[in-house]
Coordinates of C-alpha atoms and ligand atoms in Angstrom, one line a residue:
X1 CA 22.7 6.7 -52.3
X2 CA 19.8 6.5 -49.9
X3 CA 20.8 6.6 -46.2
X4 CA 18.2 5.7 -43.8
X5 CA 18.5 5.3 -39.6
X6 CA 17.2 2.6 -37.2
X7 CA 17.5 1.4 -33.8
X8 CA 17.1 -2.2 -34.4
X9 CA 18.5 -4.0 -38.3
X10 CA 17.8 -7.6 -39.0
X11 CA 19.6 -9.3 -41.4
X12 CA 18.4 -12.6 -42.7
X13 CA 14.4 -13.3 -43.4
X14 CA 14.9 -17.0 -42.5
X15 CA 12.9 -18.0 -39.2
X16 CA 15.7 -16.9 -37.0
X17 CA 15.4 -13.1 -38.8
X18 CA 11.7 -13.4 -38.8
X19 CA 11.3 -14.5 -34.7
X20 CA 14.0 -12.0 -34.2
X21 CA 11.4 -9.5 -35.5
X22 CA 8.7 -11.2 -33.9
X23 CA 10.6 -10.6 -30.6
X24 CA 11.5 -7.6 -30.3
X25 CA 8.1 -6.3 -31.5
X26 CA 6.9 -8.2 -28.6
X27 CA 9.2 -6.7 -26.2
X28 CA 8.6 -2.9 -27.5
X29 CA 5.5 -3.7 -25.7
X30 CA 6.4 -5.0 -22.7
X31 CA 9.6 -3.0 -22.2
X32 CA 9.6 0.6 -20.9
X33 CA 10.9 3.4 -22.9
X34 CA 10.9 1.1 -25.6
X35 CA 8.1 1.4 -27.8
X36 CA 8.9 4.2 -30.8
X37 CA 11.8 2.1 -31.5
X38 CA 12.4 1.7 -34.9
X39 CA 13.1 -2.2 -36.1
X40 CA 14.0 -3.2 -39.4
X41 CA 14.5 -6.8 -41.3
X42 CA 15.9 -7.0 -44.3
X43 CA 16.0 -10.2 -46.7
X44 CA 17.7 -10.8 -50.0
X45 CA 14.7 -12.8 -51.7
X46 CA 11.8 -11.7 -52.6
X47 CA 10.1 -13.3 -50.0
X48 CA 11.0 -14.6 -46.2
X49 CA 11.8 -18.3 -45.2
X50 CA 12.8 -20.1 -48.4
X51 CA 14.3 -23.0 -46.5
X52 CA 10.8 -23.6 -44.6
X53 CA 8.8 -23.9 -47.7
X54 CA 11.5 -26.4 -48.6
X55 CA 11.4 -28.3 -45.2
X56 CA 10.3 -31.6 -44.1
X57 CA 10.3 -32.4 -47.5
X58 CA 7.7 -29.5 -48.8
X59 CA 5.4 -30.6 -45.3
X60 CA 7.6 -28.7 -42.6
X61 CA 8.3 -30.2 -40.0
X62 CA 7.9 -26.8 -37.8
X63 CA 9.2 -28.4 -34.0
X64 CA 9.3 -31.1 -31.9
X65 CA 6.5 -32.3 -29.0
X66 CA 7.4 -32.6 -25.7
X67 CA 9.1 -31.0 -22.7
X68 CA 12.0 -28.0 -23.1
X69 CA 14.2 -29.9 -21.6
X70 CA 13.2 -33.3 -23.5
X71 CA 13.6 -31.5 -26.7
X72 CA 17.3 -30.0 -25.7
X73 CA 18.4 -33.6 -25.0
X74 CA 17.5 -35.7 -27.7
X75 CA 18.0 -32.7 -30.7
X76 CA 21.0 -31.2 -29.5
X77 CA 23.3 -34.5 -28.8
X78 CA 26.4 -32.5 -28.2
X79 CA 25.8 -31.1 -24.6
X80 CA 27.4 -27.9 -25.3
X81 CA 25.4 -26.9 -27.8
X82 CA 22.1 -27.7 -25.7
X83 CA 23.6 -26.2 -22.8
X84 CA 24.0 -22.8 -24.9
X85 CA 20.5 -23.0 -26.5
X86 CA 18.7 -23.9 -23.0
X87 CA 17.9 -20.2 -22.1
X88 CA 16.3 -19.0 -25.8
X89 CA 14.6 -22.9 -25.5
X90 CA 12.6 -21.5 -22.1
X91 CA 12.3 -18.4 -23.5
X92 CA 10.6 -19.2 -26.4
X93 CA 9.2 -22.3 -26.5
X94 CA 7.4 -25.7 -28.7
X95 CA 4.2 -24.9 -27.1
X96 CA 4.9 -21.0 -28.3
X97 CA 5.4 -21.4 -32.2
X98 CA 2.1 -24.1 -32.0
X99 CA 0.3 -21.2 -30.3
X100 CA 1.4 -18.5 -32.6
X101 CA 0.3 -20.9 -35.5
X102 CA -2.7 -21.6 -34.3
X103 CA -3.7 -18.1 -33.7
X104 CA -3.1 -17.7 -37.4
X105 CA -5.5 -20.3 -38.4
X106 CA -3.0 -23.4 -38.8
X107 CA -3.7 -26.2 -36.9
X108 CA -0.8 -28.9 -36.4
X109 CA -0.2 -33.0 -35.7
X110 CA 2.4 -34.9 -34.3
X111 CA 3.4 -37.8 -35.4
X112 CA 4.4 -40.7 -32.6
X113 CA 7.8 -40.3 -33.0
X114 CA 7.2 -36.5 -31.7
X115 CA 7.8 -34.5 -35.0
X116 CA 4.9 -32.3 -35.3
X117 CA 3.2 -30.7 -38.7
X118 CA 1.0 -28.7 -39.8
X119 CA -2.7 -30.8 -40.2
X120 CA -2.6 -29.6 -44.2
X121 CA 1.4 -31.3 -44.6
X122 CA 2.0 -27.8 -46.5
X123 CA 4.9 -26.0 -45.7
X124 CA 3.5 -22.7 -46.8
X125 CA 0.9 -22.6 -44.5
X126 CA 3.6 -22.7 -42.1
X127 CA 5.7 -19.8 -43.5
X128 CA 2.2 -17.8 -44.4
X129 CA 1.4 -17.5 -40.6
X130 CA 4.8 -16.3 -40.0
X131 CA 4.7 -13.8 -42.7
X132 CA 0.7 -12.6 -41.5
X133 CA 2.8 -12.6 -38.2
X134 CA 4.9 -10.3 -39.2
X135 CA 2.5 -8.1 -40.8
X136 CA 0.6 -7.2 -37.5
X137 CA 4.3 -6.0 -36.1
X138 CA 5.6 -2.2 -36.1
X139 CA 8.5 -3.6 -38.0
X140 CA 9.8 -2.2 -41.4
X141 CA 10.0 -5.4 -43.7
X142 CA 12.2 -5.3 -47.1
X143 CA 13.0 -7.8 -50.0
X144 CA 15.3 -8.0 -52.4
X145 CA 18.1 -6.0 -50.7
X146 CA 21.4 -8.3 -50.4
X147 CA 23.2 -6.5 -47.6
X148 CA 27.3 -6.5 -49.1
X149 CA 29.2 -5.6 -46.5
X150 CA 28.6 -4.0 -42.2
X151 CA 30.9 -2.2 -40.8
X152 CA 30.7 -0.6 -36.9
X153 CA 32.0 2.9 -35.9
X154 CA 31.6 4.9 -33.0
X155 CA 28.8 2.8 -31.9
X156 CA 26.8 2.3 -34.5
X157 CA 26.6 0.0 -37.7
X158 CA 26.9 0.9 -41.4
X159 CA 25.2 -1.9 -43.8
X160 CA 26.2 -1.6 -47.4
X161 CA 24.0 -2.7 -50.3
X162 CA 24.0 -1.9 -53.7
X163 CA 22.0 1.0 -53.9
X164 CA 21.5 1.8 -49.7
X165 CA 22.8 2.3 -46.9
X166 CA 21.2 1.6 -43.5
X167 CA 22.3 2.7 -40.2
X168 CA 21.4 1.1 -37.2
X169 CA 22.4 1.5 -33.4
X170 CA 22.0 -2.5 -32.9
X171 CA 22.5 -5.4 -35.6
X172 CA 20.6 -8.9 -35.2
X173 CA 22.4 -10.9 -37.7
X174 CA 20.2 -14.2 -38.8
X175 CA 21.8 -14.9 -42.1
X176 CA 21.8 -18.9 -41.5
X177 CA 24.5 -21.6 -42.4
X178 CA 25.7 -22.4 -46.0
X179 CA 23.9 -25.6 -46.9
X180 CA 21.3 -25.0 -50.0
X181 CA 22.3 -21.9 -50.9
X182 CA 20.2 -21.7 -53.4
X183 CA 17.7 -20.5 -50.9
X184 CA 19.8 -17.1 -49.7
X185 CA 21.6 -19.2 -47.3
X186 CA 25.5 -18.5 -48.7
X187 CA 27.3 -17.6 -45.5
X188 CA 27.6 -14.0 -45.6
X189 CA 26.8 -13.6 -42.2
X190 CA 29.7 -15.0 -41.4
X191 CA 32.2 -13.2 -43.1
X192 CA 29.9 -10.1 -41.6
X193 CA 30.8 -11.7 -38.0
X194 CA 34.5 -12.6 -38.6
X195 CA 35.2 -9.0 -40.0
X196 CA 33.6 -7.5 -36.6
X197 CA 36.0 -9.8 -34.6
X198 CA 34.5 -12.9 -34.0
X199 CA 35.9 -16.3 -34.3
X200 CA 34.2 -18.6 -36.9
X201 CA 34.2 -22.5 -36.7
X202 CA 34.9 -24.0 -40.0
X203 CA 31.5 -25.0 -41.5
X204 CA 31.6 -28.4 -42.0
X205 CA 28.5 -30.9 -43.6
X206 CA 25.3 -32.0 -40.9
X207 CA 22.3 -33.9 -41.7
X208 CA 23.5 -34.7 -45.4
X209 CA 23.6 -37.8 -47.9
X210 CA 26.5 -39.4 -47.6
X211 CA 28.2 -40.0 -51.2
X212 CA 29.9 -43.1 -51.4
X213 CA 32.7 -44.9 -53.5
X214 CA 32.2 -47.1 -55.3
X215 CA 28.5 -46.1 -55.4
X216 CA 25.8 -48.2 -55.1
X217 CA 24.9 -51.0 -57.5
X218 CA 22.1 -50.2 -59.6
X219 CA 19.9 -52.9 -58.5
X220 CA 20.6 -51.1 -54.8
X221 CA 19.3 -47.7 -55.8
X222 CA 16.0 -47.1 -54.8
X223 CA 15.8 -49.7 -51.4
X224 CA 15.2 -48.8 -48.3
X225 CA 15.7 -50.5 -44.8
X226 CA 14.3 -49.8 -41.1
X227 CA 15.9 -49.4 -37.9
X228 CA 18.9 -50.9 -38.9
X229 CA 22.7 -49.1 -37.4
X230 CA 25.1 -47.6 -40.2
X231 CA 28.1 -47.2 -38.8
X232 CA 31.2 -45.2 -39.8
X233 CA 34.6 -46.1 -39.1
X234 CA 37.9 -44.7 -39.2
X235 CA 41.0 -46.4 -37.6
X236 CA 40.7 -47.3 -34.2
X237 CA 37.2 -44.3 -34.7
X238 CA 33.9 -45.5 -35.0
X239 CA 30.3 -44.0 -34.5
X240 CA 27.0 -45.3 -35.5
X241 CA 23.3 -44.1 -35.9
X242 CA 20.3 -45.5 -35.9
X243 CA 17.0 -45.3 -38.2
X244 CA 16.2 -45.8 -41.7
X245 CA 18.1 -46.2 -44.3
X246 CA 17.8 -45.7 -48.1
X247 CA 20.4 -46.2 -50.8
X248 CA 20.4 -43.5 -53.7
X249 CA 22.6 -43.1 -57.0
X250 CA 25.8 -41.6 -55.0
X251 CA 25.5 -43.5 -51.8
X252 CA 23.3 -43.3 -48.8
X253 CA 20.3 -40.9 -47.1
X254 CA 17.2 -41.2 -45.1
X255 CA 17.4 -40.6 -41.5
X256 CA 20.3 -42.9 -39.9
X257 CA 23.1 -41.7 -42.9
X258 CA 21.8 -37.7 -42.3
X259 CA 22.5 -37.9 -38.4
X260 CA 25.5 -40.0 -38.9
X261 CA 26.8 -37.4 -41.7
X262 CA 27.0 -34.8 -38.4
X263 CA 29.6 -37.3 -36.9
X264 CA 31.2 -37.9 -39.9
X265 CA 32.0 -34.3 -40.7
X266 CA 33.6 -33.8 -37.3
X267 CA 36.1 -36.4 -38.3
X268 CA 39.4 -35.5 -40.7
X269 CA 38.7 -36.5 -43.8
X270 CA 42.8 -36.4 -44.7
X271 CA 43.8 -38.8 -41.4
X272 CA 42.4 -42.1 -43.0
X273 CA 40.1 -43.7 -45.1
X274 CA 36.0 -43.7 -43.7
X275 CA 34.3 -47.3 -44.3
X276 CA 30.6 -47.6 -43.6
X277 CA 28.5 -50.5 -42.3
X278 CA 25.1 -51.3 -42.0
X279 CA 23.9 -53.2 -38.9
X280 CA 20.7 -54.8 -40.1
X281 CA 20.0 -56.2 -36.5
X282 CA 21.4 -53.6 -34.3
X283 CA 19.0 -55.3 -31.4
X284 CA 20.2 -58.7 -31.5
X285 CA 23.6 -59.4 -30.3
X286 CA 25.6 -62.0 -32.5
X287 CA 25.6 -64.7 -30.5
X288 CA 21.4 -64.9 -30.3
X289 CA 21.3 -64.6 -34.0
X290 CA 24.2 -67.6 -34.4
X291 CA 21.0 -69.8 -31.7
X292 CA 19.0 -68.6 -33.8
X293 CA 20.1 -69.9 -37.0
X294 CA 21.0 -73.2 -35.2
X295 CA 17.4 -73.5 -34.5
X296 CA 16.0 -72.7 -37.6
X297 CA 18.7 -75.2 -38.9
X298 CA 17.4 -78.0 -36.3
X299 CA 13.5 -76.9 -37.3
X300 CA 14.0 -76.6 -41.5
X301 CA 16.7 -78.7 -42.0
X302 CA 16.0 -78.3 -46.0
X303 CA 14.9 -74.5 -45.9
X304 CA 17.6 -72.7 -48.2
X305 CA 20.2 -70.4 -46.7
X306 CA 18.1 -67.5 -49.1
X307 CA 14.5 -68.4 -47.6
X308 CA 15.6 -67.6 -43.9
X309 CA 17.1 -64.3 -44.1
X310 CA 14.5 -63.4 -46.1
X311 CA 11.9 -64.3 -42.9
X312 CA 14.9 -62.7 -40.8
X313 CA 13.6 -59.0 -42.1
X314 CA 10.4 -60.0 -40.6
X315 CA 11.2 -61.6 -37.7
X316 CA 13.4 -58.6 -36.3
X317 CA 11.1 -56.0 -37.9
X318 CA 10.8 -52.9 -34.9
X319 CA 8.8 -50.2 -34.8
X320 CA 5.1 -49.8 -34.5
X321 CA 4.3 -51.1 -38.2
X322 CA 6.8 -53.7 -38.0
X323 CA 8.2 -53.6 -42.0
X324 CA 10.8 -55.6 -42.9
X325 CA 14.0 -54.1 -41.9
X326 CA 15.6 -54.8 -45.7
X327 CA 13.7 -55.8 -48.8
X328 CA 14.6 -59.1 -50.4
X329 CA 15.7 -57.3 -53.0
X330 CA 18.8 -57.2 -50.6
X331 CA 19.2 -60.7 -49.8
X332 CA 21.3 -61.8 -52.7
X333 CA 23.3 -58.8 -52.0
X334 CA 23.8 -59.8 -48.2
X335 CA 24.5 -63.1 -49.4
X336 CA 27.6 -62.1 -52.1
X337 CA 29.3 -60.5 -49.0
X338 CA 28.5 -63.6 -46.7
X339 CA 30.4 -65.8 -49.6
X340 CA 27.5 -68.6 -48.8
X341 CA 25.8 -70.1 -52.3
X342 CA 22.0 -68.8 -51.8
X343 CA 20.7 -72.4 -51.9
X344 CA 22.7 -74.2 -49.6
X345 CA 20.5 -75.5 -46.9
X346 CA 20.4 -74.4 -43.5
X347 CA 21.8 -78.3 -42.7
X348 CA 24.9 -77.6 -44.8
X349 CA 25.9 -74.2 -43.1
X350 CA 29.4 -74.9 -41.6
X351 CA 30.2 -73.1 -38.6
X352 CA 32.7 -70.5 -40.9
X353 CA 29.6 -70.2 -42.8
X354 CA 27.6 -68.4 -39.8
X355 CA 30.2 -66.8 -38.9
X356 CA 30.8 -65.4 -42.9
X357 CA 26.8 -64.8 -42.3
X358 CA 26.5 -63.0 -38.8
X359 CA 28.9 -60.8 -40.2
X360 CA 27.5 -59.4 -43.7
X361 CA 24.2 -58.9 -41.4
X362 CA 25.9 -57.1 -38.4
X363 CA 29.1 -55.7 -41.1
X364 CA 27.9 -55.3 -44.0
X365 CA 30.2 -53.1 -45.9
X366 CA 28.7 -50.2 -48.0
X367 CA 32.2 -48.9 -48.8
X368 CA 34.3 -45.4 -48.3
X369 CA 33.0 -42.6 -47.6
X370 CA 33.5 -40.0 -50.9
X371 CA 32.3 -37.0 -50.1
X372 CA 29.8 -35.2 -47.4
X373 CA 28.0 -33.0 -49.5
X374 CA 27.9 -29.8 -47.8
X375 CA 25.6 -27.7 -50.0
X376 CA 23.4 -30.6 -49.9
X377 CA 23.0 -30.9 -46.2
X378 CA 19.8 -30.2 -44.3
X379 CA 21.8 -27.5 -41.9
X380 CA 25.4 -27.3 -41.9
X381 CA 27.9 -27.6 -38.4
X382 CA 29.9 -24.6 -37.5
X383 CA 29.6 -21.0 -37.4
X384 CA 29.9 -17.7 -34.6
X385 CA 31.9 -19.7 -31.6
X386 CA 29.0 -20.0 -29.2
X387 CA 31.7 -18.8 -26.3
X388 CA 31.9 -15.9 -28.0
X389 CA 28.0 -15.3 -27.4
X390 CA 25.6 -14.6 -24.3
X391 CA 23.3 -17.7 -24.0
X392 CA 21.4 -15.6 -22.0
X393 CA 20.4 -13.0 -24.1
X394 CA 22.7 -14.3 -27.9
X395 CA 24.9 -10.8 -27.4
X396 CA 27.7 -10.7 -29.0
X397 CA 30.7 -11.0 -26.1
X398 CA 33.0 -9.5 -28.9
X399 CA 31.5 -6.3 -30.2
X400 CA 28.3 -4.4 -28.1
X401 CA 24.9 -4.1 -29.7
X402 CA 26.0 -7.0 -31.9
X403 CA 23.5 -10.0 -31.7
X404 CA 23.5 -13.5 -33.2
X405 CA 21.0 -16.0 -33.8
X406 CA 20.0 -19.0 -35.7
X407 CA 21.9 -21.4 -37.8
X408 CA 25.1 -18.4 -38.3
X409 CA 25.8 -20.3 -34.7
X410 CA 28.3 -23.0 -34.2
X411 CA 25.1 -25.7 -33.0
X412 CA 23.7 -28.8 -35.2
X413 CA 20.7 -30.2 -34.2
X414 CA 19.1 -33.5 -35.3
X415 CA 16.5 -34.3 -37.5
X416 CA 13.0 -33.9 -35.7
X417 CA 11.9 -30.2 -35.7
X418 CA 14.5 -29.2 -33.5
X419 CA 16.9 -26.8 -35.5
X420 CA 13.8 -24.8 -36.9
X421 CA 12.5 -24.7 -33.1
X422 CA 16.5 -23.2 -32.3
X423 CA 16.2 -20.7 -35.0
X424 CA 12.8 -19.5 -33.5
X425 CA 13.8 -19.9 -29.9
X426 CA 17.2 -17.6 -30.6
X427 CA 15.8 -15.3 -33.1
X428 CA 13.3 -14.3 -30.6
X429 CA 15.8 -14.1 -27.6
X430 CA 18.1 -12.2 -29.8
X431 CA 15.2 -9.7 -30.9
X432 CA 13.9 -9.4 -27.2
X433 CA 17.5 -8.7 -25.8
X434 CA 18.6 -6.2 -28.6
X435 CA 15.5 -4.1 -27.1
X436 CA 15.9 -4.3 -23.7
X437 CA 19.7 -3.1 -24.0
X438 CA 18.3 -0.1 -26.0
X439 CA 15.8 0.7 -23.9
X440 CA 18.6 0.3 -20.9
X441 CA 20.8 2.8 -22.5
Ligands
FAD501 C1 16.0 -29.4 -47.4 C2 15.9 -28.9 -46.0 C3 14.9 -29.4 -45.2 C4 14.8 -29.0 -43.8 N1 13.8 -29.5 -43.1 C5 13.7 -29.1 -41.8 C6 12.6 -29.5 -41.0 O1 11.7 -30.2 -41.4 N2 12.6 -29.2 -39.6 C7 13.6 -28.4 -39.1 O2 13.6 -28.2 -37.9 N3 14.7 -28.0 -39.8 C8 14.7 -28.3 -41.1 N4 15.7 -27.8 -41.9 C9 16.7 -26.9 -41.3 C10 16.1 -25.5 -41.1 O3 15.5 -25.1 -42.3 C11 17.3 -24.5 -40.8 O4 18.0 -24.9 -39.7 C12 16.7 -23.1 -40.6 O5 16.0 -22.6 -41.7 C13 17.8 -22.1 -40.2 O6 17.1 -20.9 -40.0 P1 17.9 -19.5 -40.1 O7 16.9 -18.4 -40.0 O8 19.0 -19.5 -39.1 O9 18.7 -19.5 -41.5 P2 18.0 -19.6 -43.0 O10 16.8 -20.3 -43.0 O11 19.1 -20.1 -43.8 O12 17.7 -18.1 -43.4 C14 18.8 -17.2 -43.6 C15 18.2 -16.0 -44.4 O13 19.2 -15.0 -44.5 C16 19.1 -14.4 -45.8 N5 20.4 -13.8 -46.1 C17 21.6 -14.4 -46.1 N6 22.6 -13.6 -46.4 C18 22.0 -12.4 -46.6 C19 22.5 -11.1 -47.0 N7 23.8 -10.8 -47.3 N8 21.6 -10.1 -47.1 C20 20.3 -10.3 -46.9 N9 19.8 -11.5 -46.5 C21 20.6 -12.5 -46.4 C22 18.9 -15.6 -46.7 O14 18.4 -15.3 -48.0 C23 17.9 -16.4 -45.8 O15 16.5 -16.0 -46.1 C24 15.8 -28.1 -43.3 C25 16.8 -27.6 -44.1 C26 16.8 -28.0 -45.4 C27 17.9 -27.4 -46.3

């Protein structure tokens, strides 16, 4: 068995491995003392960053614009977890991954909501700059070796794989959640963490489709709707998101199910049944929509029930573009749960009826929640306690030389940019630190 000795092991080639890298190659030449150290990543694939190529839907959507602080209050909505990630935020920031890109020939665009892309929409431009990146660094870079098991003695750590073994006076492990993993990311880090004494939160599903039962009607699958609330409730529970909406073979995605699937997933799934909504008009209270069907009523007295909430989509359209907030392939759909015949004219409605109306268009009911589907998820929840980790510097508080970074950590992030930008931000911290203590020693 080959045995080979380093100061500094990575494990993980994601973007929390490769900015961990990044980082401490940085700070071997900034730090005194520091700069024979010997740094090492190591990756199972055969190549780094298989969830980036994957990203933003093959386009990447590599961070968020905007100000450090900005970006730790709208993508990390649990203040905890933006409190823990504020230090690596300022450490490393938005404006440093653009620059770092931009030195590598990739040029980027934001789009008004803030998400920001590179100017081709190719993911692999993203991850090639990384990898040229990394070539320029004094860092040892191998594929293809699954590390099996780590163990820590007398102040140093052992990593198993098949055929190796690597030594290493300081581990960075980066080995990401457990959602797709199909990309490398299957959760060994954690069961590295837990049997070197730290405490692991349960993984549970973030940013994923939400599978419902019974599952959409066919002649649902495939429609989308804007800005509209979907709301999730349980008991006397409820939480809601906002965004778009699109209704697939098993249930629900697009942006306002994936960020409500982070909620949902922090509930318990045995304490009661889950029922989700959909707010169409999230906006406009119920009482201005009742006035405004009354006028309608008073201005087409004739106009059929079906016609107006077919020029309601348009009339409470948001956004920039203003779309329709459902298609009208919806209406008769909207209309079976309001119990009103799709003809009746708007002189007819009864005051039940508007009342049966308002709510299929502020309630209408999707059904239960089946299943989150955890593998499917964008990230997942959970992972390394964060109390159980320096903020300041992502060092282990459990076991010294042990560092921690990237999605292995108990934070979940919203859609936007912002959970790449966490694995850069505490990869880097986490490589930077990992030095400094060595070079302190
Ligand atoms: C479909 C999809 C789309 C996404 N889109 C976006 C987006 O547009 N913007 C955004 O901000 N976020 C996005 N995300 C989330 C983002 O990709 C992750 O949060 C991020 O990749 C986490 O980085 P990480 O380095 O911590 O972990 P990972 O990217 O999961 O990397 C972990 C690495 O560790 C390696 N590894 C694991 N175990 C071992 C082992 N035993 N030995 C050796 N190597 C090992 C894995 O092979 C993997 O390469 C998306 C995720 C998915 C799944």
């Amino acid at each position: 068995m080959k045995k080979s000795v380093f100061d500094i092991i990575i494990v993980g080639g994601g973007p929390a491995g490769m900015f961990a890298a990044l980082g401490a190659d940085h700070a071997t030449k900034i730090v005194p003392n520091s700069r024979k150290l010997k740094v090492k990543l190591l990756e199972q694939n055969a190549r780094f960053g298989k969830k980036i190529l994957i990203s933003g839907g093959g386009k990447c959507n590599i961070t968020h614009r905007g100000e450090v602080q900005d970006l730790l209050t709208k993508g990390f909505l649990n203040q905890s977890h933006a409190r823990f990630l504020r230090p690596a935020f300022y450490e490393f920031t938005n404006q440093d991954v653009l620059s770092l890109l931009n030195k590598f020939g990739v040029s980027t665009y934001h789009r008004t909501d803030g998400c920001v892309f590179p100017t081709s929409n190719r993911s692999n431009d993203v991850l090639q700059a990384f990898e040229q990146a990394l070539q320029e660094t004094q860092c040892s870079l191998e594929f293809s070796q699954k590390i099996t098991g780590v163990k820590h003695y007398e102040g140093l750590f052992t990593l198993q794989t098949q055929t190796d073994q690597f030594i290493s006076r300081t581990l960075i492990l980066s080995t990401g959640g457990i959602s797709y993993p199909q990309t490398g990311s299957t959760g060994d880090g954690l069961k590295f963490a837990k049997h070197l004494g730290h405490n692991i939160q349960t993984p549970t599903a973030a940013l994923s489709s939400i599978f419902l039962s019974p599952v959409p009607k066919q002649a649902q699958v495939g429609l989308s709707c804007r800005y509209v609330s979907l709301l999730a409730q349980q008991g006397e529970k409820t939480v809601s998101r906002t965004g778009d909406l699109l209704f697939s073979h098993k249930g629900v995605t697009g942006p306002a199910a994936l960020s409500l699937s982070t909620d949902i997933g922090l509930l318990d799934p045995y304490a009661s049944v889950i029922e989700l909504y959909v707010d169409f008009f999230p906006a406009i209270h119920r009482e201005a929509l009742d006035a405004e069907i009354c006028h309608q009523a008073l201005k087409s007295p004739h106009l059929q029930i079906k016609s107006l909430l077919k020029t309601f989509s348009y009339i409470y359209a948001q956004g920039q573009t203003r779309e329709p907030v459902y298609p009208q392939r919806l209406v008769d759909h909207i209309l079976k749960q309001s119990k009103i015949e799709p003809k009746k004219p708007l002189n007819q409605l009864t005051k039940s009826d508007r009342h049966q109306l308002i709510n299929a268009l502020k309630l209408f009911r999707l059904g239960k929640v089946k299943s989150l589907p955890l593998e499917q998820g964008e990230i997942s929840a959970g992972g390394v306690r964060l109390n159980e980790v320096n903020p300041k510097t992502m060092a282990s508080r459990i076991l010294n030389g042990l560092y921690l970074c990237g999605e292995l950590l108990d934070y979940a992030g919203e859609i936007g940019g912002y959970n790449l930008q966490a694995a850069y931000s505490t990869g880097w911290l986490a490589g930077k630190s990992a030095v400094k203590f060595l070079s302190e020693k």
